[in-house]
C-alpha positions as a printed NumPy array, in Angstrom:
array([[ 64.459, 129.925, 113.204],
       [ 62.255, 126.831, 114.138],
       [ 62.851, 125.5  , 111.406],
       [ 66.251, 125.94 , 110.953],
       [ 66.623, 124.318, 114.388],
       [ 64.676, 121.394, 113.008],
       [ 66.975, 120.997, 109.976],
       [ 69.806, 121.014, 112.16 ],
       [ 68.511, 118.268, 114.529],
       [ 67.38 , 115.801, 111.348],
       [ 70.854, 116.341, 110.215],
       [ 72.511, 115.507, 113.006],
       [ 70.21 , 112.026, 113.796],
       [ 71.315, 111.441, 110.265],
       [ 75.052, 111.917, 111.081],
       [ 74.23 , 109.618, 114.316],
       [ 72.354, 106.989, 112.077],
       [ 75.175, 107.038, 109.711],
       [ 77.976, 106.871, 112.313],
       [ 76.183, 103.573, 114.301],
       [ 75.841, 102.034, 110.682],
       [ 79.359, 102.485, 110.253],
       [ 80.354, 101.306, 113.362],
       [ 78.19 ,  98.261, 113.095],
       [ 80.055,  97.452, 109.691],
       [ 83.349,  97.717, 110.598],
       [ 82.559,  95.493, 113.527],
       [ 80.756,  92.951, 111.19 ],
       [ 84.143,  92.935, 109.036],
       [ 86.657,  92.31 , 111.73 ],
       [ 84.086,  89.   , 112.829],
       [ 84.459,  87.985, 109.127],
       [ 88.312,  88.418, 109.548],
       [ 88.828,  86.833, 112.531],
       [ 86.397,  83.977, 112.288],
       [ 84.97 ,  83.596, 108.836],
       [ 81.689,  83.441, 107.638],
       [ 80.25 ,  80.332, 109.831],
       [ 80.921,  82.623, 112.97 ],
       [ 79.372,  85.549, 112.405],
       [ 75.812,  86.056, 114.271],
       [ 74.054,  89.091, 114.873],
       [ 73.972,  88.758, 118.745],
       [ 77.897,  88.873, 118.822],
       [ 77.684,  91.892, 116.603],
       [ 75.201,  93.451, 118.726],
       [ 77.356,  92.526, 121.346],
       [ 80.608,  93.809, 120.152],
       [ 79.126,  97.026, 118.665],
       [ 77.101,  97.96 , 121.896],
       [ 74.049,  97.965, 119.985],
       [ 70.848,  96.202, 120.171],
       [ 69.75 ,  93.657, 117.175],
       [ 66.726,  95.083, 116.573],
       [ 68.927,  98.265, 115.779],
       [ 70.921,  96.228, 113.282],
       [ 67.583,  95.432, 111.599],
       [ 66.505,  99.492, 111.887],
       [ 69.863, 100.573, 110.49 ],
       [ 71.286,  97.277, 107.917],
       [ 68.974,  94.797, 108.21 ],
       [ 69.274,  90.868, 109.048],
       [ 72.075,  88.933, 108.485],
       [ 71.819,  88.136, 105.035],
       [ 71.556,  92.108, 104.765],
       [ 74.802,  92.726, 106.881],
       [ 76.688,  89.844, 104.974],
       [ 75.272,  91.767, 101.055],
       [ 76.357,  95.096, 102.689],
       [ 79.907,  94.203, 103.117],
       [ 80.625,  92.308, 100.006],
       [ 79.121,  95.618,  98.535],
       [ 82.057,  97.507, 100.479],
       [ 84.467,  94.95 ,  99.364],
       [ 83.424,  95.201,  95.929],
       [ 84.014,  99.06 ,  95.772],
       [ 86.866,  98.832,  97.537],
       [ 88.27 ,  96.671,  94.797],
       [ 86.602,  99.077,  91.751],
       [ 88.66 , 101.828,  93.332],
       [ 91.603, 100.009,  92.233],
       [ 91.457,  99.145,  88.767],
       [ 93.317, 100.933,  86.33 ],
       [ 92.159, 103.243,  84.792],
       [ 95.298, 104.519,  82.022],
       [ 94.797, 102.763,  78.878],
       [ 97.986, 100.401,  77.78 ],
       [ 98.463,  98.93 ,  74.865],
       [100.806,  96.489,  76.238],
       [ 99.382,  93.166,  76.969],
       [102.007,  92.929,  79.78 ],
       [101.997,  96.425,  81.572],
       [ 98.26 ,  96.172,  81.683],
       [ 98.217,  92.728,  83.311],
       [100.742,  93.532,  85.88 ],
       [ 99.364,  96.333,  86.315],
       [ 95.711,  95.589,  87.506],
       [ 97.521,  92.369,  88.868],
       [100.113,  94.629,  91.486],
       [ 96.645,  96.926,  92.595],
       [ 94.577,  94.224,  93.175],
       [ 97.522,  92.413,  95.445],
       [ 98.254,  95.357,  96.836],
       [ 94.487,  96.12 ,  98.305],
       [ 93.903,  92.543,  99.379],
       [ 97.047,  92.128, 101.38 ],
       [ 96.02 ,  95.106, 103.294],
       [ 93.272,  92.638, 104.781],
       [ 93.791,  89.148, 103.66 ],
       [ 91.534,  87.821, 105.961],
       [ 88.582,  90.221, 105.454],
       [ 88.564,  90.081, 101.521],
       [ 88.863,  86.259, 101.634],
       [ 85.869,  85.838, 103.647],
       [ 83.883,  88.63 , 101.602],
       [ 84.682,  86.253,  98.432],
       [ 83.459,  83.48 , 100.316],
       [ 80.345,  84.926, 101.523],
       [ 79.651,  86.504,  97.881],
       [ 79.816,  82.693,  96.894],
       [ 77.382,  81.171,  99.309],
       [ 74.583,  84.084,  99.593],
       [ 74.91 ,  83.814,  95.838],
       [ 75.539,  87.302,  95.177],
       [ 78.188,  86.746,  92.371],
       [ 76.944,  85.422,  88.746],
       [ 79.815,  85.47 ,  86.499],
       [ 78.079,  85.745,  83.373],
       [ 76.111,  88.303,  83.994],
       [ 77.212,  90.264,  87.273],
       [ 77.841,  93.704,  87.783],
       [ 80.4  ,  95.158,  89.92 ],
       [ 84.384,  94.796,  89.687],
       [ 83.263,  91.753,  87.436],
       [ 81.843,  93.534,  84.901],
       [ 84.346,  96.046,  85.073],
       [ 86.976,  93.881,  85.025],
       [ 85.462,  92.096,  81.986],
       [ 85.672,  95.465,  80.245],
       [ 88.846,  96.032,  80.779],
       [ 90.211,  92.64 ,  79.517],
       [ 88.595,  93.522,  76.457],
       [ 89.434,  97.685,  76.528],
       [ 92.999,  96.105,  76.495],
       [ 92.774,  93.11 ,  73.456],
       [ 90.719,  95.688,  71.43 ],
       [ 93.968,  97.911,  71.862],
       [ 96.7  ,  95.644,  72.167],
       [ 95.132,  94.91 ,  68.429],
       [ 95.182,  98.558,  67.455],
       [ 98.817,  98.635,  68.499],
       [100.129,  95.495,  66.763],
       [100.653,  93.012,  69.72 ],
       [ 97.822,  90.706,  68.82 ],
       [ 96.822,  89.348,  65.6  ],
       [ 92.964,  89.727,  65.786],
       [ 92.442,  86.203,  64.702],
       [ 90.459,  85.722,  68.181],
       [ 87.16 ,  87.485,  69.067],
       [ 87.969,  90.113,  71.374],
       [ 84.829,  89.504,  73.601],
       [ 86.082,  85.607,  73.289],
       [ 89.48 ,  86.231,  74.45 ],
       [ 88.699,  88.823,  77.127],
       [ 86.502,  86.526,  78.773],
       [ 89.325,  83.898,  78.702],
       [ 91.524,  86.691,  80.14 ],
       [ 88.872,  86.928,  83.022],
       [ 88.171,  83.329,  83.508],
       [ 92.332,  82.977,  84.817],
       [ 91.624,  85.672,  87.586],
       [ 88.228,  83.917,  88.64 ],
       [ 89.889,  80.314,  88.671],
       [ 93.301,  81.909,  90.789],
       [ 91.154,  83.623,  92.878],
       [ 88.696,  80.7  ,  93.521],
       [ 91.579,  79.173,  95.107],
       [ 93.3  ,  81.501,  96.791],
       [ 89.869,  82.659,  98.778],
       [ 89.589,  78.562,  99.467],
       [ 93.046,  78.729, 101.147],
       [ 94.431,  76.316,  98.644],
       [ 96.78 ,  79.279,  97.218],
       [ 98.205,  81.927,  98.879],
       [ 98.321,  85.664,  97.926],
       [101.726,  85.233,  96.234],
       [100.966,  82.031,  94.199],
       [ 97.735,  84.288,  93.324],
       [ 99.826,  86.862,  91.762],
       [101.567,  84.358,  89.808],
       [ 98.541,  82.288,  88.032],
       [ 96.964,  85.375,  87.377],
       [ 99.652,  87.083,  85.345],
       [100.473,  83.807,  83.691],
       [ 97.225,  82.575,  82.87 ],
       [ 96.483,  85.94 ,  81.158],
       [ 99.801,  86.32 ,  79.616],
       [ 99.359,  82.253,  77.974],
       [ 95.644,  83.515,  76.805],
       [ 96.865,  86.592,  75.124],
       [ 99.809,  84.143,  73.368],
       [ 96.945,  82.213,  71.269],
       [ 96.447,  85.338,  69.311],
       [ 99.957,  87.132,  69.83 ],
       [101.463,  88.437,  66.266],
       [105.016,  85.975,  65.989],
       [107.013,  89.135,  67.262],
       [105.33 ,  89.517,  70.528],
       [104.633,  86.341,  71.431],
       [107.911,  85.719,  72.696],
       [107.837,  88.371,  74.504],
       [105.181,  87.215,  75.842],
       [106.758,  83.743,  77.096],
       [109.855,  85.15 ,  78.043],
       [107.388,  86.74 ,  80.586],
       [105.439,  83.691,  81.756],
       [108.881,  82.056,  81.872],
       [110.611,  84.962,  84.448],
       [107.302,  84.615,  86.554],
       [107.284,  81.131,  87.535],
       [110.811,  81.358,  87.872],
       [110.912,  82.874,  90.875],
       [108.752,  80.232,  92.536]])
């Protein structure tokens, strides 16, 4: 029974630990929002989430820790919505993972603009060899030109690997800008799906590339 007792009471300091973590996150992310990463101090967090700093270090860590944790959430946040059907359609795919990834960020604008940013400085994001949503979404750019091949849309002239990371590099460049402020969300939308639409052209069999124009063509018409 003692010990049953005991169980109980580690599980629920657990729950507790768990809950204040949470709560100390969610208050770290609407500083990030509001004010961007050159605001946020662990004294107004402390402050805002009624805790102490030294708990922030006992639960998280220090601020480096707290600012890793929540590009961490923001990076699973964004895993949890890319696509996972398989389409052999250079075009469905692209809008497709194009649409979620809008979709999630203009939930929050703010929050996953600053995460970007703060991914960037703390250098927690290396391109060529990072894991996360950008080695996932390196695999899928080449899941769907490995395909897109099988199913007669692209020639196969072009490495897969080559033109998959081409694919990639137009996402990285829009969103570049658009977490800069240069862009906004919209415009976004609109280099991505171009940019990867004009990349998948170079190796597009003469029936679907202009398809794949007419596309590009629609898109920045409604600028």
């Amino acid at each position: 029974m003692k010990t049953a007792r005991a169980q109980g009471g580690v599980a629920t300091r657990t729950a507790n630990k768990l809950k204040r973590k949470q709560t100390i996150l969610n208050t770290a992310r609407g500083i990030i929002a509001s004010g961007g990463y050159s605001s946020f101090t662990l004294a107004e967090l402390a402050s805002l989430a009624n805790v102490t700093v030294p708990t922030i270090h006992n639960l998280i860590g220090n601020k480096s820790e707290v600012l890793k944790q929540l590009v961490v959430d923001m990076v699973e946040r964004t895993e949890h919505v890319l696509f996972t059907d398989k389409f052999s359609d250079p075009i469905t795919a692209v809008e497709s993972f194009t649409d979620n990834l809008m979709s999630l960020y203009q939930d929050d604008e703010a929050f996953y603009k600053a995460a970007f940013v703060i991914g960037e400085q703390e250098s927690l994001f290396e391109h060529g060899h990072a894991g996360g949503i950008f080695k996932k979404s390196l695999k899928l750019a080449y899941n769907v030109c490995t395909e897109a091949k099988e199913h007669g849309f692209l020639n196969g002239n072009v490495d897969p690997e080559l033109l998959a990371d081409r694919v990639f590099a137009n996402q990285r460049i829009a969103r570049y800008d658009w977490m800069h402020g240069y862009i906004d969300l919209p415009e976004y939308r609109r280099q991505m799906i171009c940019g990867m639409l004009l990349t998948f052209a170079a190796d597009a069999t003469d029936d679907y590339r202009p398809v794949l124009l007419a596309k590009v063509n629609k898109v920045f018409s409604k600028v």
